[in-house]
Coordinates of C-alpha atoms in Angstrom, one line a residue:
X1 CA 0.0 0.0 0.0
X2 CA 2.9 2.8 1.0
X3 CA 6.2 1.9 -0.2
X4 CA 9.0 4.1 0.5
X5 CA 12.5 4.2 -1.0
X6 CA 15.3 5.6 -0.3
X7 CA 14.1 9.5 0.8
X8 CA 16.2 11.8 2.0
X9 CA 15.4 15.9 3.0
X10 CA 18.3 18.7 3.9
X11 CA 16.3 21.5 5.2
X12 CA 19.0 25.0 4.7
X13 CA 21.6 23.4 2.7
X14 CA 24.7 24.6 2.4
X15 CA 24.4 27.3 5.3
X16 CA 25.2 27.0 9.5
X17 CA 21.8 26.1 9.6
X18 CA 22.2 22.9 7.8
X19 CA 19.3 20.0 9.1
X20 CA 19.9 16.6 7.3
X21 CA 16.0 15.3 8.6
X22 CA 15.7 12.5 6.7
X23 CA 18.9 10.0 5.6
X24 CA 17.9 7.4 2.9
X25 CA 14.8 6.1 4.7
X26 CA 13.1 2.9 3.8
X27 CA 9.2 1.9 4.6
X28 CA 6.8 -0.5 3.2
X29 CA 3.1 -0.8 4.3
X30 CA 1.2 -3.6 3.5
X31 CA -3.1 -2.7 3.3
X32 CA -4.7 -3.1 6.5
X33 CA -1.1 -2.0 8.7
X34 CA -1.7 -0.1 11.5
X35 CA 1.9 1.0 12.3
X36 CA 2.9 2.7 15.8
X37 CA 5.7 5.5 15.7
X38 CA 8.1 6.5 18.8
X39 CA 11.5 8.7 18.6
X40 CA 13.2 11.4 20.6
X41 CA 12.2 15.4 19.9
X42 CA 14.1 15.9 16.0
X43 CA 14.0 12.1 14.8
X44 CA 12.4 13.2 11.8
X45 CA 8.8 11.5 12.5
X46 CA 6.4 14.3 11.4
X47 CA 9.0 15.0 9.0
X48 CA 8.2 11.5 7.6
X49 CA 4.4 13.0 7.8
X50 CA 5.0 16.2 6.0
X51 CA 6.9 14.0 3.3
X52 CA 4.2 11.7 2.7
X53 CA 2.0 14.2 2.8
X54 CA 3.5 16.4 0.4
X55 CA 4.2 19.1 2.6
X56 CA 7.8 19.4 0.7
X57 CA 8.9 17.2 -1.9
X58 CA 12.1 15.2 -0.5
X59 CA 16.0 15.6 -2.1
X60 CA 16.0 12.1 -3.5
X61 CA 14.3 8.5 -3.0
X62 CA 10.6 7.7 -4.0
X63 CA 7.1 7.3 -2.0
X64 CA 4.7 4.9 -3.6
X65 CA 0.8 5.0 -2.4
X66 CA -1.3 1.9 -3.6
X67 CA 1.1 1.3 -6.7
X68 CA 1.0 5.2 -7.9
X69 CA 4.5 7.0 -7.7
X70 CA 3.2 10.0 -5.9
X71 CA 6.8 11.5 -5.0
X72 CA 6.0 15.1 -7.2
X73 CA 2.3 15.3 -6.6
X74 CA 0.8 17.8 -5.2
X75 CA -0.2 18.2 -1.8
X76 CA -3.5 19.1 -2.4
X77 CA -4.0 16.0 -4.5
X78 CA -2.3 13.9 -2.1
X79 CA -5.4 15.0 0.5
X80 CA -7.8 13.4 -1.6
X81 CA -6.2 10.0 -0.9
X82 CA -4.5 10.8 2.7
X83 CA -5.8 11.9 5.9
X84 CA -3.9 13.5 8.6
X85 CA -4.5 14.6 12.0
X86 CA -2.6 16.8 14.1
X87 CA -1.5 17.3 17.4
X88 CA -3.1 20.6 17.9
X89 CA -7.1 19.9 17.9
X90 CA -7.6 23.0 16.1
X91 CA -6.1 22.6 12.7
X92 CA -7.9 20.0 11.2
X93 CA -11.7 22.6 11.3
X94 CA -12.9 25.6 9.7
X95 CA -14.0 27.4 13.2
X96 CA -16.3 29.6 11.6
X97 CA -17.8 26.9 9.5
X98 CA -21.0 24.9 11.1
X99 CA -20.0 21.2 11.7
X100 CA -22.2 20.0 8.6
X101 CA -20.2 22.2 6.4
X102 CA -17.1 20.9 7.8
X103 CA -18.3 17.2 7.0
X104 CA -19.6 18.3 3.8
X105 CA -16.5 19.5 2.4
X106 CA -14.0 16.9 3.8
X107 CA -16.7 14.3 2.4
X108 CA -17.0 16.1 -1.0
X109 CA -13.4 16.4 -1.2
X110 CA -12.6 12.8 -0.4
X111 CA -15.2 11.4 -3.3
X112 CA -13.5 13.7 -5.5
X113 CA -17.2 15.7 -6.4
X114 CA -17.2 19.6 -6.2
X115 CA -16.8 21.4 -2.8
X116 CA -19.6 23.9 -3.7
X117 CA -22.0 21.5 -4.6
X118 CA -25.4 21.0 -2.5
X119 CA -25.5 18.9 0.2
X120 CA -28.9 16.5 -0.4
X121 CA -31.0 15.8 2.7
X122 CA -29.6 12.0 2.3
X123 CA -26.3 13.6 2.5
X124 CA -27.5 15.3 5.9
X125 CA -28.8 11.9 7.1
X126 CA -25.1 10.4 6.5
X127 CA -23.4 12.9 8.7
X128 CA -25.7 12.8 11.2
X129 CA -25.2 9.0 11.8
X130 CA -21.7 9.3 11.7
X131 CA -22.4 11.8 13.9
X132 CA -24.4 9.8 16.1
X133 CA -21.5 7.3 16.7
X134 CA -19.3 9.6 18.3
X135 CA -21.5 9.7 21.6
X136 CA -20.8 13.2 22.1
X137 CA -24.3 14.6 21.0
X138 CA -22.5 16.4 17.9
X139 CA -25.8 15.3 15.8
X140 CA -28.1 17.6 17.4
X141 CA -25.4 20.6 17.1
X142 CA -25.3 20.3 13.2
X143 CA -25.5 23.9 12.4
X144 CA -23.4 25.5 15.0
X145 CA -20.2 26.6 14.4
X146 CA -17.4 24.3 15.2
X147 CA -15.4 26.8 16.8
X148 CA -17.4 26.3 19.9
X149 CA -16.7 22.6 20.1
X150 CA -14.0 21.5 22.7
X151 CA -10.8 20.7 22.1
X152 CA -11.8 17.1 22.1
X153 CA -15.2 17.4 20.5
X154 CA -12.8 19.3 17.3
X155 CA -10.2 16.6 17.2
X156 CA -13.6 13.4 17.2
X157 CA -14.7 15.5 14.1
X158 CA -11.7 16.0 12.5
X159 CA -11.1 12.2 12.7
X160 CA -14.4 11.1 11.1
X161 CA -14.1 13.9 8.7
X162 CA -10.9 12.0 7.7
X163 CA -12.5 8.8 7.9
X164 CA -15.7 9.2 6.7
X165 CA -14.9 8.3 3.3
X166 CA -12.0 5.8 4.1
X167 CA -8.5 7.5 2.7
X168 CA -6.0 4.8 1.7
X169 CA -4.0 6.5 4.2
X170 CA -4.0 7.9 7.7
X171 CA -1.5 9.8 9.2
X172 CA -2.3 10.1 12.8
X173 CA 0.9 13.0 14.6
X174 CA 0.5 12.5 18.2
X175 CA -3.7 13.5 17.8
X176 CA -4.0 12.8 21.4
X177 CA -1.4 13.9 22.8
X178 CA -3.1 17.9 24.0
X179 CA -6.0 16.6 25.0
X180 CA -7.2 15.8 29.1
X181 CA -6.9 12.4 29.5
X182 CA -10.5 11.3 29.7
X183 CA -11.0 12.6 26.1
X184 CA -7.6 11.0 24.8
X185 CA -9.0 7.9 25.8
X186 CA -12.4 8.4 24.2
X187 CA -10.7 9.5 20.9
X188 CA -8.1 7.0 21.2
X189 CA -11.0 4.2 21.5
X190 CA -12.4 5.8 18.4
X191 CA -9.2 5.5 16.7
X192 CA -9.1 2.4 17.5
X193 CA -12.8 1.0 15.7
X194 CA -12.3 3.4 12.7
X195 CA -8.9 2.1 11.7
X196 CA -10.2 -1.8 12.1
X197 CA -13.7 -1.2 10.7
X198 CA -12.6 0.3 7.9
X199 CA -9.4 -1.5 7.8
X200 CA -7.3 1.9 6.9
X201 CA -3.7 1.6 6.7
X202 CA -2.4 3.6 9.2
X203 CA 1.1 5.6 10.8
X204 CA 0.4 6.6 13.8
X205 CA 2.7 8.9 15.9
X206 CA 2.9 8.5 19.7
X207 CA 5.1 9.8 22.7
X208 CA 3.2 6.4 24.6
X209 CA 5.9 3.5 24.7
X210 CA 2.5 1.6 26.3
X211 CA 0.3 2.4 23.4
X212 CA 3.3 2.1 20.7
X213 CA 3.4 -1.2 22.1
X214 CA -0.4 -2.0 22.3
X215 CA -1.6 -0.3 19.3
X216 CA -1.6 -1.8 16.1
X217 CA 0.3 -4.2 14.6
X218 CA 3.8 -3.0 14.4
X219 CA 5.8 -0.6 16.2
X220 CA 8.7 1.6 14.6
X221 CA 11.5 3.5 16.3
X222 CA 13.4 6.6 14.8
X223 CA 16.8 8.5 15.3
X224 CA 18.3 11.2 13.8
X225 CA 16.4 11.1 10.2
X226 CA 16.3 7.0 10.6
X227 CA 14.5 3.6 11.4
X228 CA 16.5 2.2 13.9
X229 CA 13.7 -0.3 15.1
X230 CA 10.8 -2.4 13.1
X231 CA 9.1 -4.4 15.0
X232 CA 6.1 -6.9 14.6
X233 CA 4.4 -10.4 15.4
X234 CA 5.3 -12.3 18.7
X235 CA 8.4 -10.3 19.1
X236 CA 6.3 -7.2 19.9
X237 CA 4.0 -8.9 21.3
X238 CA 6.6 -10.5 24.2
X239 CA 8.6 -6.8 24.4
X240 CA 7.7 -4.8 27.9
X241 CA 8.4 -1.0 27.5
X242 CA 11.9 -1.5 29.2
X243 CA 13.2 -3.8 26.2
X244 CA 11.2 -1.1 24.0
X245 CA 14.2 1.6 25.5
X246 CA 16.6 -1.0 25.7
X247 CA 16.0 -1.8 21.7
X248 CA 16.1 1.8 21.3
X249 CA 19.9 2.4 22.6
X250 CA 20.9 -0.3 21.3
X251 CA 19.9 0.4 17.3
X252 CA 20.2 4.4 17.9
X253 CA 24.0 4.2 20.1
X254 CA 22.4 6.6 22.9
X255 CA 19.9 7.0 25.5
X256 CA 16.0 7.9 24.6
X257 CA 15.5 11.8 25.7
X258 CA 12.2 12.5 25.3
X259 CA 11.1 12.8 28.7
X260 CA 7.4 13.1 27.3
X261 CA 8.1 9.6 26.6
X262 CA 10.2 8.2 29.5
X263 CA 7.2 9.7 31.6
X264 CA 4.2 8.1 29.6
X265 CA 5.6 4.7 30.6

């Protein structure tokens, strides 16, 4: 489903500022993969995001997406087929928009029809189920504007307006990590069903060596622009969070210091 070979990304090349974020990094998906991602603060994971995404185009290497070399498209177009959420709850809404326009343009957009088309009252019916299964009475609040939605109530939205029409990809950057923990859980539960309903192949970003663990099927560890640790099957299954670190200095040569992480154990 992803196959990634090879990319690499310089960010101010040639000046003091030099940033060498990615180094000839390697990554194949199969459909269905729901992938966990830890790594100490500058190991290049949202900068694996951003690449995917399109956010930049990367110095060299290719990135595959369901057998279509999309290395020079667009970010835009990449959207259609890729969903993304981000740590901060507020990015993913338009606050002045009403939360059926919000879900009427991520769901026009995502089944490639126009964005200023009308929405039919079947159409209404649809988001209001989807709606419905968030258990946070969002159906009944249809035509306010999401900007006076909580930060967890945004980031549920923003999920199913990812998901609502399945994106071969989701790219999930820590998209719990700023909310209370009552509401990370509820989210994170969400997560959870959406990704296996729909079976979407997923990368999801985490500073929880517990849920990078738990999560999924596979759990990945980055360094300095690299993979230093893939790992799957009964191995993961059999690792505590102590091997997890232990794994970690042993591929990267030093100590995890993410103390976000080292705490969340």
């Amino acid at each position: 489903m992803l196959d990634i070979k090879k990319i690499s990304k310089t960010f101010n090349p040639g000046t003091v500022n030099e940033k060498k974020a990615l180094t000839e990094l390697s990554l194949h998906l199969d459909e269905g993969d729901f992938v966990t991602i830890v790594g100490s603060n500058g190991a290049g994971k949202s900068t694996l995001f951003n690449a995917i995404a399109g956010s930049f185009y990367v110095d060299e290497g290719s990135i595959s997406l369901a057998g279509e070399d999309i290395t020079f498209l667009p970010e835009h177009e990449r959207s259609r087929r890729i969903g993304r959420l981000f740590q901060d709850p507020l990015r993913g809404t338009a606050p002045n928009m009403t939360i059926e326009e919000n879900l009427a343009l991520a769901y026009l957009r995502a089944a490639h029809g126009n964005p200023f088309s009308r929405i039919s009252k079947k159409d209404k019916a649809f988001f209001a189920d989807q709606l419905r299964q968030l258990d946070m009475g969002l159906e009944d609040r249809m035509k306010n504007p999401v900007g006076l939605l909580s930060g967890g109530q945004r980031q549920a939205l923003t999920l199913l307006m990812a998901t609502m029409v399945p994106p071969q990809l989701l790219l999930l950057d820590e998209h719990t990590a700023a909310l209370d923990p009552a509401t990370a859980e509820k989210v994170l539960a969400l997560t959870r069903r959406v990704v296996a309903e729909s079976r979407i192949t997923c990368l999801m970003v985490t500073h929880n060596m517990h849920q990078a663990l738990t999560l999924g099927n596979r759990t990945l560890m980055m360094s300095d622009g690299h993979i230093v640790l893939d790992i799957a099957g009964d191995e993961r299954a059999g690792m505590s969070v102590d091997d997890l670190i232990a794994r970690f200095k042993a591929g990267a040569g030093h100590e995890l210091d993410n103390d976000r992480i080292l705490l969340s154990e």
